Structure formats: C-alpha cells, structure tokens
Short mmCIF file of C-alpha atoms in Angstrom, two decimals:
data_model
loop_
_atom_site.label_atom_id
_atom_site.label_comp_id
_atom_site.label_asym_id
_atom_site.label_seq_id
_atom_site.Cartn_x
_atom_site.Cartn_y
_atom_site.Cartn_z
CA UNK A 16 89.16 103.47 147.57
CA UNK A 17 86.60 106.39 147.42
CA UNK A 18 87.06 109.44 144.90
CA UNK A 19 86.28 112.97 145.21
CA UNK A 20 85.39 114.82 141.89
CA UNK A 21 86.19 118.51 141.68
CA UNK A 22 84.88 121.08 139.17
CA UNK A 23 87.69 122.97 137.79
CA UNK A 24 86.05 124.89 135.03
CA UNK A 25 82.28 125.06 134.91
CA UNK A 26 80.46 125.69 131.45
CA UNK A 27 80.61 129.21 131.54
CA UNK A 28 84.24 129.57 132.74
CA UNK A 29 85.37 127.34 130.05
CA UNK A 30 83.81 129.24 127.24
CA UNK A 31 85.30 132.42 128.79
CA UNK A 32 88.74 130.45 128.78
CA UNK A 33 88.33 129.39 125.18
CA UNK A 34 87.46 132.96 123.90
CA UNK A 35 90.69 134.20 125.76
CA UNK A 36 92.81 131.30 124.06
CA UNK A 37 91.20 132.45 120.68
CA UNK A 38 92.31 136.30 121.21
CA UNK A 39 95.62 135.35 122.23
CA UNK A 40 96.07 133.26 119.22
CA UNK A 41 94.59 136.35 117.12
CA UNK A 42 97.22 138.56 118.83
CA UNK A 43 100.16 136.55 117.81
CA UNK A 44 98.93 135.20 114.07
CA UNK A 45 97.22 138.18 112.43
CA UNK A 46 95.28 136.94 109.77
CA UNK A 47 96.53 133.19 110.16
CA UNK A 48 97.82 133.10 106.46
CA UNK A 49 100.86 131.25 107.58
CA UNK A 50 99.28 129.39 110.30
CA UNK A 51 97.97 125.81 110.63
CA UNK A 52 95.99 124.73 113.45
CA UNK A 53 96.21 120.84 114.48
CA UNK A 54 94.46 119.25 117.01
CA UNK A 55 95.85 115.96 118.67
CA UNK A 56 93.64 112.93 118.27
CA UNK A 57 91.64 111.61 119.85
CA UNK A 58 91.11 114.10 122.93
CA UNK A 59 92.60 117.14 121.54
CA UNK A 60 90.31 117.37 118.65
CA UNK A 61 87.09 118.49 120.61
CA UNK A 62 89.40 121.44 121.88
CA UNK A 63 90.76 122.37 118.46
CA UNK A 64 87.27 122.07 116.83
CA UNK A 65 85.72 124.30 119.55
CA UNK A 66 88.44 127.04 118.92
CA UNK A 67 88.67 126.58 115.49
CA UNK A 68 84.86 127.39 115.13
CA UNK A 69 85.32 130.25 117.84
CA UNK A 70 88.11 131.82 115.80
CA UNK A 71 86.01 131.94 112.57
CA UNK A 72 83.00 133.64 114.69
CA UNK A 73 85.16 136.27 115.91
CA UNK A 74 86.73 137.03 112.60
CA UNK A 75 85.33 135.24 109.36
CA UNK A 76 88.33 136.30 107.57
CA UNK A 77 90.55 134.08 109.12
CA UNK A 78 92.42 132.06 106.70
CA UNK A 79 93.98 129.33 108.86
CA UNK A 80 94.16 125.79 107.57
CA UNK A 81 92.78 123.25 109.98
CA UNK A 82 93.92 119.64 110.56
CA UNK A 83 93.59 116.54 113.09
CA UNK A 84 96.70 114.36 113.63
CA UNK A 85 96.71 110.99 115.11
CA UNK A 86 100.00 110.13 116.81
CA UNK A 87 99.88 106.40 117.92
CA UNK A 88 102.45 105.24 115.54
CA UNK A 89 104.95 107.67 117.04
CA UNK A 90 104.35 107.06 120.75
CA UNK A 91 107.46 106.01 122.71
CA UNK A 92 105.18 103.36 124.96
CA UNK A 93 104.11 100.98 122.23
CA UNK A 94 104.19 97.67 123.71
CA UNK A 95 104.95 99.17 127.20
CA UNK A 96 101.28 100.35 128.04
CA UNK A 97 97.99 99.59 127.17
CA UNK A 98 96.96 99.01 123.60
CA UNK A 99 97.19 101.68 121.17
CA UNK A 100 93.98 102.30 118.92
CA UNK A 101 94.68 104.47 116.25
CA UNK A 102 92.37 107.08 115.06
CA UNK A 103 92.14 109.13 111.91
CA UNK A 104 94.63 111.67 110.65
CA UNK A 105 93.11 114.39 108.45
CA UNK A 106 95.88 116.74 107.30
CA UNK A 107 95.62 117.49 103.66
CA UNK A 108 98.14 120.25 103.42
CA UNK A 109 101.90 120.28 103.87
CA UNK A 110 103.04 122.16 106.85
CA UNK A 111 106.46 123.16 105.31
CA UNK A 112 107.43 126.65 106.22
CA UNK A 113 104.11 127.09 108.15
CA UNK A 114 103.62 128.32 111.82
CA UNK A 115 102.00 125.34 113.44
CA UNK A 116 99.83 125.36 116.66
CA UNK A 117 99.34 122.10 118.15
CA UNK A 118 96.33 121.82 120.52
CA UNK A 119 95.67 119.35 122.97
CA UNK A 120 93.26 119.20 126.08
CA UNK A 121 95.79 118.25 128.91
CA UNK A 122 99.35 118.71 129.16
CA UNK A 123 100.86 116.06 131.72
CA UNK A 124 104.01 114.21 131.08
CA UNK A 125 104.76 115.87 127.58
CA UNK A 126 105.09 112.58 126.03
CA UNK A 127 102.15 113.00 123.88
CA UNK A 128 103.67 116.15 122.59
CA UNK A 129 106.90 114.55 121.90
CA UNK A 130 105.05 111.93 119.86
CA UNK A 131 103.12 114.68 118.12
CA UNK A 132 106.42 116.92 117.12
CA UNK A 133 107.98 113.68 115.42
CA UNK A 134 104.54 112.80 113.70
CA UNK A 135 104.36 116.44 112.63
CA UNK A 136 107.59 115.90 110.57
CA UNK A 137 106.00 113.56 108.26
CA UNK A 138 104.30 116.37 106.76
CA UNK A 139 107.23 118.71 106.38
CA UNK A 140 109.35 121.16 108.17
CA UNK A 141 107.09 123.96 109.92
CA UNK A 142 108.65 127.28 110.51
CA UNK A 143 107.68 127.05 114.04
CA UNK A 144 105.68 124.84 116.44
CA UNK A 145 103.57 126.34 119.23
CA UNK A 146 101.61 124.30 121.70
CA UNK A 147 98.01 125.32 123.13
CA UNK A 148 96.55 123.30 126.10
CA UNK A 149 93.36 123.71 128.11
CA UNK A 150 94.79 122.38 131.26
CA UNK A 151 98.50 122.45 132.31
CA UNK A 152 99.25 120.07 135.02
CA UNK A 153 102.19 121.68 136.51
CA UNK A 154 105.22 119.80 138.12
CA UNK A 155 104.34 116.58 136.39
CA UNK A 156 106.38 116.85 133.17
CA UNK A 157 108.74 114.07 132.28
CA UNK A 158 110.27 116.01 129.23
CA UNK A 159 111.40 119.44 128.51
CA UNK A 160 108.19 120.62 127.01
CA UNK A 161 106.04 123.65 128.07
CA UNK A 162 102.92 125.20 126.55
CA UNK A 163 102.68 128.71 124.92
CA UNK A 164 99.01 129.24 125.50
CA UNK A 165 97.29 127.83 128.71
CA UNK A 166 93.91 127.83 129.46
CA UNK A 167 94.26 126.94 133.07
CA UNK A 168 97.34 125.83 135.26
CA UNK A 169 96.48 123.26 137.96
CA UNK A 170 98.76 121.49 140.81
CA UNK A 171 98.13 117.74 140.85
CA UNK A 172 99.49 114.52 142.14
CA UNK A 173 99.90 111.54 139.90
CA UNK A 174 97.12 109.59 141.25
CA UNK A 175 94.59 112.40 140.35
CA UNK A 176 93.14 112.25 137.07
CA UNK A 177 91.81 115.37 134.87
CA UNK A 178 88.43 114.91 133.00
CA UNK A 179 87.80 117.17 130.23
CA UNK A 180 84.16 117.02 128.74
CA UNK A 181 82.93 118.87 125.73
CA UNK A 182 79.20 118.98 124.74
CA UNK A 183 79.09 116.10 122.31
CA UNK A 184 76.54 115.33 121.34
CA UNK A 185 74.93 115.91 124.79
CA UNK A 186 76.03 116.44 128.22
CA UNK A 187 77.72 119.09 130.19
CA UNK A 188 80.71 120.99 129.24
CA UNK A 189 83.58 121.45 131.94
CA UNK A 190 86.73 120.21 133.18
CA UNK A 191 86.95 117.99 136.47
CA UNK A 192 89.42 116.82 138.62
CA UNK A 193 89.22 113.31 139.95
CA UNK A 194 91.07 112.49 143.22
CA UNK A 195 91.04 108.98 144.31
CA UNK A 196 91.67 108.69 148.27
CA UNK A 197 92.59 105.56 149.96
CA UNK A 198 89.93 104.78 152.89
CA UNK A 199 91.60 103.80 156.26
CA UNK B 27 85.58 96.40 118.57
CA UNK B 28 88.41 94.66 120.33
CA UNK B 29 91.79 96.42 119.78
CA UNK B 30 93.98 93.40 120.23
CA UNK B 31 94.19 90.36 117.85
CA UNK B 32 93.02 86.78 119.44
CA UNK B 33 96.08 85.09 118.11
CA UNK B 34 100.02 85.49 118.71
CA UNK B 35 100.85 84.18 115.15
CA UNK B 36 99.21 84.59 111.72
CA UNK B 37 99.34 81.19 110.47
CA UNK B 38 96.03 80.91 108.54
CA UNK B 39 92.85 82.87 108.09
CA UNK B 40 91.49 79.67 109.85
CA UNK B 41 92.50 80.97 113.29
CA UNK B 42 91.34 84.41 112.88
CA UNK B 43 87.80 85.74 114.20
CA UNK B 44 85.82 88.06 112.18
CA UNK B 45 86.80 90.85 114.75
CA UNK B 46 90.45 90.07 114.03
CA UNK B 47 89.97 90.57 110.33
CA UNK B 48 88.14 93.66 110.99
CA UNK B 49 90.86 95.16 113.38
CA UNK B 50 93.42 94.40 110.75
CA UNK B 51 91.40 96.40 108.30
CA UNK B 52 90.95 99.31 110.37
CA UNK B 53 94.66 99.49 111.16
CA UNK B 54 95.59 99.00 107.74
CA UNK B 55 93.28 101.89 106.76
CA UNK B 56 95.47 104.13 109.03
CA UNK B 57 98.69 102.73 107.43
CA UNK B 58 97.34 103.28 104.06
CA UNK B 59 96.92 106.83 105.21
CA UNK B 60 100.76 106.83 106.47
CA UNK B 61 101.91 105.60 102.95
CA UNK B 62 100.27 108.38 101.13
CA UNK B 63 102.30 110.90 103.16
CA UNK B 64 105.76 112.65 101.92
CA UNK B 65 107.56 110.72 104.70
CA UNK B 66 106.16 107.23 104.72
CA UNK B 67 107.80 105.60 107.90
CA UNK B 68 106.68 105.59 111.37
CA UNK B 69 108.64 104.54 114.44
CA UNK B 70 106.37 101.91 116.05
CA UNK B 71 108.67 98.63 115.63
CA UNK B 72 112.08 100.36 116.16
CA UNK B 73 112.87 97.96 118.58
CA UNK B 74 111.83 94.94 116.76
CA UNK B 75 114.05 92.48 114.41
CA UNK B 76 112.07 90.72 111.73
CA UNK B 77 113.49 87.71 109.83
CA UNK B 78 112.23 87.01 106.45
CA UNK B 79 112.77 83.40 105.69
CA UNK B 80 111.93 82.53 102.14
CA UNK B 81 112.31 78.71 101.36
CA UNK B 82 110.21 79.18 98.27
CA UNK B 83 110.77 81.81 95.44
CA UNK B 84 108.83 85.03 95.77
CA UNK B 85 108.88 88.65 94.59
CA UNK B 86 105.71 90.52 95.30
CA UNK B 87 105.14 89.05 98.77
CA UNK B 88 108.83 89.23 99.93
CA UNK B 89 109.22 93.05 98.61
CA UNK B 90 105.77 93.89 100.09
CA UNK B 91 106.82 92.26 103.55
CA UNK B 92 110.21 94.05 103.49
CA UNK B 93 108.84 97.50 102.69
CA UNK B 94 106.15 97.14 105.13
CA UNK B 95 108.73 96.13 107.86
CA UNK B 96 111.19 98.97 107.01
CA UNK B 97 108.06 101.40 106.94
CA UNK B 98 107.56 100.42 110.63
CA UNK B 99 111.11 100.85 111.47
CA UNK B 100 111.80 97.57 112.03
CA UNK B 101 115.23 95.82 111.50
CA UNK B 102 115.34 93.43 108.94
CA UNK B 103 117.31 90.30 107.93
CA UNK B 104 116.39 88.35 104.74
CA UNK B 105 116.99 84.76 104.02
CA UNK B 106 116.22 82.68 100.93
CA UNK B 107 116.89 79.00 100.91
CA UNK B 108 119.18 78.84 97.83
CA UNK B 109 122.86 78.88 98.65
CA UNK B 110 121.96 78.24 102.42
CA UNK B 111 122.70 75.64 105.05
CA UNK B 112 119.08 74.03 104.13
CA UNK B 113 120.90 72.52 101.07
CA UNK B 114 123.68 70.92 103.36
CA UNK B 115 120.94 69.12 105.16
CA UNK B 116 119.87 71.48 108.15
CA UNK B 117 116.20 70.99 109.67
CA UNK B 118 113.81 73.68 109.72
CA UNK B 119 113.95 74.04 113.45
CA UNK B 120 117.56 74.17 113.72
CA UNK B 121 117.92 76.81 110.99
CA UNK B 122 115.20 79.02 112.65
CA UNK B 123 116.58 78.54 116.09
CA UNK B 124 120.07 79.67 114.80
CA UNK B 125 118.54 82.75 113.28
CA UNK B 126 116.42 83.54 116.47
CA UNK B 127 119.81 83.07 118.68
CA UNK B 128 120.66 86.32 116.89
CA UNK B 129 117.75 87.99 118.92
CA UNK B 130 115.06 87.92 116.15
CA UNK B 131 111.71 88.77 117.51
CA UNK B 132 109.10 88.05 114.59
CA UNK B 133 109.50 85.55 111.70
CA UNK B 134 107.97 85.80 108.49
CA UNK B 135 107.94 82.57 106.57
CA UNK B 136 107.28 80.98 103.01
CA UNK B 137 107.87 77.20 102.64
CA UNK B 138 106.93 74.65 100.31
CA UNK B 139 105.44 72.23 102.93
CA UNK B 140 101.79 72.89 104.02
CA UNK B 141 101.46 73.20 107.74
CA UNK B 142 105.20 74.13 108.15
CA UNK B 143 104.43 77.60 109.92
CA UNK B 144 102.13 75.96 112.16
CA UNK B 145 104.87 73.25 113.01
CA UNK B 146 107.48 76.06 113.64
CA UNK B 147 105.03 78.08 115.79
CA UNK B 148 104.76 75.13 118.21
CA UNK B 149 108.67 74.71 118.34
CA UNK B 150 109.94 78.53 118.72
CA UNK B 151 109.17 81.60 120.75
CA UNK B 152 109.07 84.17 117.96
CA UNK B 153 105.76 85.37 116.46
CA UNK B 154 105.21 83.62 113.14
CA UNK B 155 103.86 85.08 110.04
CA UNK B 156 102.94 82.62 107.35
CA UNK B 157 103.71 84.05 103.90
CA UNK B 158 102.54 80.91 102.16
CA UNK B 159 103.02 77.36 103.14
CA UNK B 160 102.68 75.12 99.99
CA UNK B 161 99.38 74.48 99.05
CA UNK B 162 97.88 75.36 102.51
CA UNK B 163 97.36 79.04 103.29
CA UNK B 164 98.47 82.35 102.54
CA UNK B 165 96.53 84.63 104.91
CA UNK B 166 98.07 88.16 104.12
CA UNK B 167 97.19 87.62 100.56
CA UNK B 168 93.60 86.67 101.42
CA UNK B 169 93.26 89.86 103.69
CA UNK B 170 94.75 92.31 101.13
CA UNK B 171 92.20 90.94 98.53
CA UNK B 172 89.23 91.41 100.79
CA UNK B 173 90.57 94.87 101.60
CA UNK B 174 90.74 95.83 98.22
CA UNK B 175 87.20 94.42 97.25
CA UNK B 176 86.00 96.44 100.34
CA UNK B 177 87.72 99.48 99.35
CA UNK B 178 86.42 99.25 95.73
CA UNK B 179 82.78 98.42 96.31
CA UNK B 180 81.97 99.21 99.65
CA UNK B 181 81.42 96.04 101.46
CA UNK B 182 82.21 92.40 101.23
CA UNK B 183 79.27 90.99 103.21
CA UNK B 184 76.38 89.65 100.92
CA UNK B 185 78.83 90.03 97.74
CA UNK B 186 79.23 87.09 95.28
CA UNK B 187 82.86 86.25 94.66
CA UNK B 188 84.11 83.67 92.25
CA UNK B 189 87.52 82.17 92.28
CA UNK B 190 88.68 80.85 89.10
CA UNK B 191 91.58 78.39 88.01
CA UNK B 192 93.80 76.13 89.72
CA UNK B 193 92.04 75.62 93.20
CA UNK B 194 93.67 72.59 93.89
CA UNK B 195 97.14 73.97 94.12
CA UNK B 196 96.49 77.16 95.24
CA UNK B 197 96.98 78.44 98.75
CA UNK B 198 95.47 81.96 97.83
CA UNK B 199 92.16 80.21 96.91
CA UNK B 200 91.59 78.41 100.41
CA UNK B 201 92.77 81.58 102.35
CA UNK B 202 90.33 83.61 100.28
CA UNK B 203 87.41 81.09 100.72
CA UNK B 204 87.95 81.30 104.20
CA UNK B 205 88.44 85.05 104.59
CA UNK B 206 85.43 86.04 102.47
CA UNK B 207 83.12 83.59 104.14
CA UNK B 208 84.02 85.04 107.46
CA UNK B 209 83.32 88.35 106.21
CA UNK B 210 79.99 87.15 105.00
CA UNK B 211 80.51 86.76 101.21
CA UNK B 212 78.94 83.83 99.12
CA UNK B 213 81.98 82.13 97.52
CA UNK B 214 82.14 79.92 94.31
CA UNK B 215 85.04 78.18 92.85
CA UNK B 216 85.48 77.63 88.98
CA UNK B 217 88.00 75.69 87.00
CA UNK B 218 88.77 72.33 85.29
CA UNK B 219 87.20 69.07 87.06
CA UNK B 220 90.75 67.93 87.86
CA UNK B 221 91.70 71.22 89.51
CA UNK B 222 88.73 71.53 91.97
CA UNK B 223 89.45 69.61 95.11
CA UNK B 224 86.75 66.85 95.64
CA UNK B 225 85.34 67.78 99.11
CA UNK B 226 85.34 71.57 98.42
CA UNK B 227 81.60 72.16 98.57
CA UNK B 228 81.59 70.64 102.19
CA UNK B 229 83.01 73.87 103.32
CA UNK B 230 80.07 75.68 101.94
CA UNK B 231 81.50 76.87 98.68
CA UNK B 232 79.73 76.49 95.20
CA UNK B 233 81.31 74.59 92.21
CA UNK B 234 80.77 75.65 88.65
CA UNK B 235 82.55 74.11 85.78
CA UNK B 236 81.10 76.80 83.29
CA UNK B 237 83.13 80.13 83.30
CA UNK B 238 80.44 82.21 81.57
CA UNK B 239 77.72 80.96 84.33
CA UNK B 240 80.19 81.72 86.98
CA UNK B 241 80.91 85.19 85.64
CA UNK B 242 77.43 85.90 85.22
CA UNK B 243 76.73 84.92 88.89
CA UNK B 244 79.53 86.93 90.52
CA UNK B 245 80.44 90.57 91.50
CA UNK B 246 83.89 89.79 91.88
CA UNK B 247 86.18 87.44 89.99
CA UNK B 248 89.51 86.53 91.55
CA UNK B 249 91.70 84.74 88.74
CA UNK B 250 94.29 82.47 89.69
CA UNK B 251 97.50 81.36 87.96
CA UNK B 252 97.94 77.86 86.77
CA UNK B 253 100.73 76.57 89.05
CA UNK B 254 102.73 74.47 86.50
CA UNK B 255 105.41 74.03 89.37
CA UNK B 256 103.31 72.15 91.59
CA UNK B 257 101.72 69.97 88.92
CA UNK B 258 103.49 66.56 88.84
CA UNK B 259 101.00 65.18 86.55
CA UNK B 260 98.78 66.48 83.77
CA UNK B 261 95.42 67.92 85.06
CA UNK B 262 94.20 69.05 81.84
CA UNK B 263 94.89 68.21 78.07
CA UNK B 264 96.76 71.44 76.99
CA UNK B 265 97.11 74.97 77.97
CA UNK B 266 95.62 76.24 75.06
CA UNK B 267 92.24 74.39 75.74
CA UNK B 268 92.53 75.79 79.17
CA UNK B 269 92.60 79.16 77.83
CA UNK B 270 89.63 78.58 75.49
CA UNK B 271 87.57 77.18 78.39
CA UNK B 272 88.85 79.44 81.41
CA UNK B 273 90.79 82.26 80.15
CA UNK B 274 88.94 85.72 80.44
CA UNK B 275 89.09 88.20 77.69
CA UNK B 276 87.35 91.54 77.02
CA UNK B 277 84.89 89.95 74.58
CA UNK B 278 83.60 87.65 77.57
CA UNK B 279 83.47 90.27 79.81
CA UNK B 280 81.70 92.86 77.67
CA UNK B 281 79.14 90.28 76.94
CA UNK B 282 78.16 89.88 80.64
CA UNK B 283 74.94 92.11 81.83
CA UNK B 284 77.14 93.81 84.55
CA UNK B 285 80.60 94.99 85.27
CA UNK B 286 82.29 92.67 87.52
CA UNK B 287 85.59 93.37 89.50
CA UNK B 288 88.88 91.47 88.19
CA UNK B 289 91.40 90.46 90.99
CA UNK B 290 94.56 88.47 90.40
CA UNK B 291 97.16 87.88 93.14
CA UNK B 292 100.03 87.67 90.59
CA UNK B 293 102.05 86.77 88.86
CA UNK B 294 100.16 87.21 85.77
CA UNK B 295 100.61 84.77 82.88
CA UNK B 296 99.10 87.32 80.30
CA UNK B 297 97.19 85.32 77.70
CA UNK B 298 96.38 82.43 79.84
CA UNK B 299 94.24 83.12 82.76
CA UNK B 300 93.36 86.80 81.48
CA UNK B 301 94.28 88.61 78.52
CA UNK B 302 96.36 91.77 78.49
CA UNK B 303 93.47 94.03 77.86
CA UNK B 304 91.60 92.61 80.84
CA UNK B 305 94.45 93.01 83.15
CA UNK B 306 95.03 96.55 82.24
CA UNK B 307 91.36 97.55 82.00
CA UNK B 308 89.59 99.70 84.67
CA UNK B 309 87.75 96.74 85.85
CA UNK B 310 90.98 95.36 87.14
CA UNK B 311 92.23 96.26 90.47
CA UNK B 312 95.52 94.13 90.41
CA UNK B 313 97.69 97.28 91.18
CA UNK B 314 95.41 98.30 93.93
CA UNK B 315 95.95 94.81 95.51
CA UNK B 316 99.75 95.26 95.44
CA UNK B 317 99.67 98.80 96.98
CA UNK B 318 97.17 97.64 99.82
CA UNK B 319 99.56 94.72 100.53
CA UNK B 320 101.88 96.77 102.13
CA UNK B 321 99.38 98.33 104.41
CA UNK B 322 97.77 95.13 105.22
CA UNK B 323 101.31 93.46 106.07
CA UNK B 324 102.02 96.84 108.23
CA UNK B 325 98.88 96.18 110.18
CA UNK B 326 99.51 92.42 110.74
CA UNK B 327 103.20 93.20 111.81
CA UNK B 328 102.09 95.92 114.31
CA UNK B 329 99.21 94.29 115.69
CA UNK B 330 101.28 91.01 116.32
CA UNK B 331 103.98 93.20 117.69
CA UNK B 332 101.28 94.44 120.29
CA UNK B 333 100.78 90.84 121.54
CA UNK B 334 104.54 90.31 122.67
#
C-alpha cells in the first residue's frame, strides 16, 4: 500500500474560500440578529472559529451568537464503530426561533449532520437550519442531506481521505486529499 | 487518556485503574452538561435494555440509576425482592437468568451479600453494575463522592479526607477509601473502636478515634450513617453517647481553624452523625452529590455499553 497526497486548497485559496463563505453568509443573514453559528465538534470548530472571527473583522456590528456542539451521544454508530470520545458543548443560549447555521469541515455520508440535527433539538426549535461545509464530497451521501454553503466540491472514492488542517498552533493551513493505492 | 474502560463490569473500585476513574469523570462532565439542558435526554443507549435488581432496599441509588438509564434512552425494567420468587426459594442465578432470557443487556444489582455482584458476573453474560453488595463495595457512590470533591475544591490528589462513623458495616467507606487512594488522596477513618475494622491500617489508611483531631487534620469529611440494620450486637453503649463523641455540629465546625467540606452519602439521620444546621449549611455538598450521582451513573452505563 502506498499513498498519494494531493493538495486541494492551499493556504491562499483556503482564505479566499473562507472569505467567500463569509460574504455568502452576510448576503443571506443581514446583521445576524436572529442568527446563531454552531460549529460541530471536534473538527468543525476550527472552521467555525475561523469564519466567526473573519465575519467580525468584515463587519464588527454583526450580532450573531456563536456556539460549539458535541454530537457524540446522538451518533447512530455508537457501539458499531470505533470508540466515541465526547468533547465539550458550549452553547449558552436557546436556539428557539433562531436561524441556525451548522458548520463542519467535511460533508461525506451525512450521518454527522443527521446526529447534529438531533442534538440541536435539545436546545429548542430553530426557525431554520442551514449547513455550511468547507469540503463537500459528492456522490457519497447515505442520507438525503445537502449543504447550503460549500467551500469546494470534490469527487472522491470511499478509500480516499480528506484531511483539513488549520493553523493551530503551528503548521500549514490547507486541505489535502489522501489516496491509498494498492501496489501490485 | 484511554477512551475505553479496562473492565466489562463495574463490580468494585478495586478492579478499576486510575485511568478508568479519570475516563468516567470526564464522561460524567459531558453528561452533567447534558443534564443542564432544556431537554435532558440523549439517544445513546436506545438499543440497550437494563434490569435494576434491588434485593435490598434503596431509594436514592435506585432512583438515580433509573433516571440515568432513562436519560440515556435505555429500556428499563425494575425488580425488588419483596413479593418476588426470591421469597419462594429461587436462587440468585436462576432469578437473573430468567430475567436475562427476556433479552436484557445490562444488570444493575444491589444485594445484601458481599461478593454477590462478582459471583453473578462469573455466571451470566450481561454487564453487571454493582449498586452495593452488603458491607463490601458501592462503587458508583465512591465515584460520585470523589467527583463532587473534585468539582468543589479542584483536585482530589494530595487532599486529606476523613471518613467518620460506621466503617465496619459500610460499603461506602471501603469503596471511598480505594477510590480516593487511587486518585492520590490521603485517607483517614474515624469512629468508635468497635466500628473500625481491625486491620484497616494495612491498606494505608490512618486511624483516629478523636473526632476533633480528625477534623482538624482533614480538608473533607465524609459522614456515614450508623447502620443499625446490620448490627447484630451492640457496638457502642448508646446512640446518645455516639452523638456526643462522633456527631458533627455547627459549634464544632466553627471552632476549627479552616473550613472543611462535608459529604454524606444519605440517608441522613439528622441529629445523629450530623446536626440539621450542618447538613443544610454551605459547607455541605450533600445535594451536589445527589445531582452528580445521575451524571456519574450515566457515564458508567455509557462506557460499559461501549465494551459490549
């Protein structure tokens, strides 16, 4: 087995993509008074923190609430896959009647988002829920779930892995595609 | 930190590693967060059925386990020994196997005989959780006590904890000693000579017969109830004398140089081991213990279900 790593988004493209996603959010949410941004633990929060920070830089008057949600207890693969390690949920507001934007780094089977929709109900009934993802892996969905805001769509096969890395605390920003190939 | 328990059953603190205890605490912190939400239920154990077998009376522990199970969406069946086939002469293994034949995955059991949980774990396939076996162990109580101490004063390691009262008949005492020692605390027991087990100092526990000295030494005092129901002979002359020598009251607490934390596993005999003004004071974390009990039991059930 050897593997090939391909860069999909480099540092510069990644920040352009994040800027675009921010402006798309602003187009749809005006001053964000009724909007809450929620990053999905553990990997989605690096994206959501970055987007929230950028939004505030673009327009400091943005009033959006920001939270991070752990969905481990709502997964449908508990006891069927690897061990689940819960992370921290920080949502100190009620989402009742709010417009929620869920954020995750990669949309693949859609199961994480299904669990997130379930987990979200514990905080009230939102007016609407939108989904923002950095990478959409097309043609691999197992559930009828699509994203509203997409950083980049890519075609992948199931043996491939997408690796998203944000500068934290050191290292290079970027998105890579890992392809494992069987050596003959 | 490992993310899986090293055991399949929770029979006693004795079998747990320090890492297991830390894992239970960190998971319980997550569940405590869930319990403070408007909707306090998660679907994790929706495909698990749990039998609560209480061969001995219990209020707090039984309710706490049942609530924990329901908050995790498990299916729950309850059993108490009074009015069951146990009084008709059925053996423990037969009773449990009959219940397991109804496709039960986990068993929470309280029994008056020490070792009954260990015995059961060797003969049936379900995950067993010991909710108190006679005078032996009561692991979830010890976990929630240590969790409550940690929550209140930051850390258990290096702290001094005294356990006061009926050490001889107390499963809470043994589980607490083992749990606190594994987490690096210093443990002392205090009580009438007749109620201190003879060889207890051999497991690294200090013994003190003077309550005032014990309280001056400690950061935390865990007050136990005198278990009249387990005393076949008289272990001390009178309850009044016990109260005078080993009862904690406000005057005694205020005469100490520092403020100590007061724990009590319940049920309280007000005016015996502690007076009402102590039980209701800000130093007492008795109701925090009850609150944390549900989160700890959710964590234990969740983590054991992962080992299935």
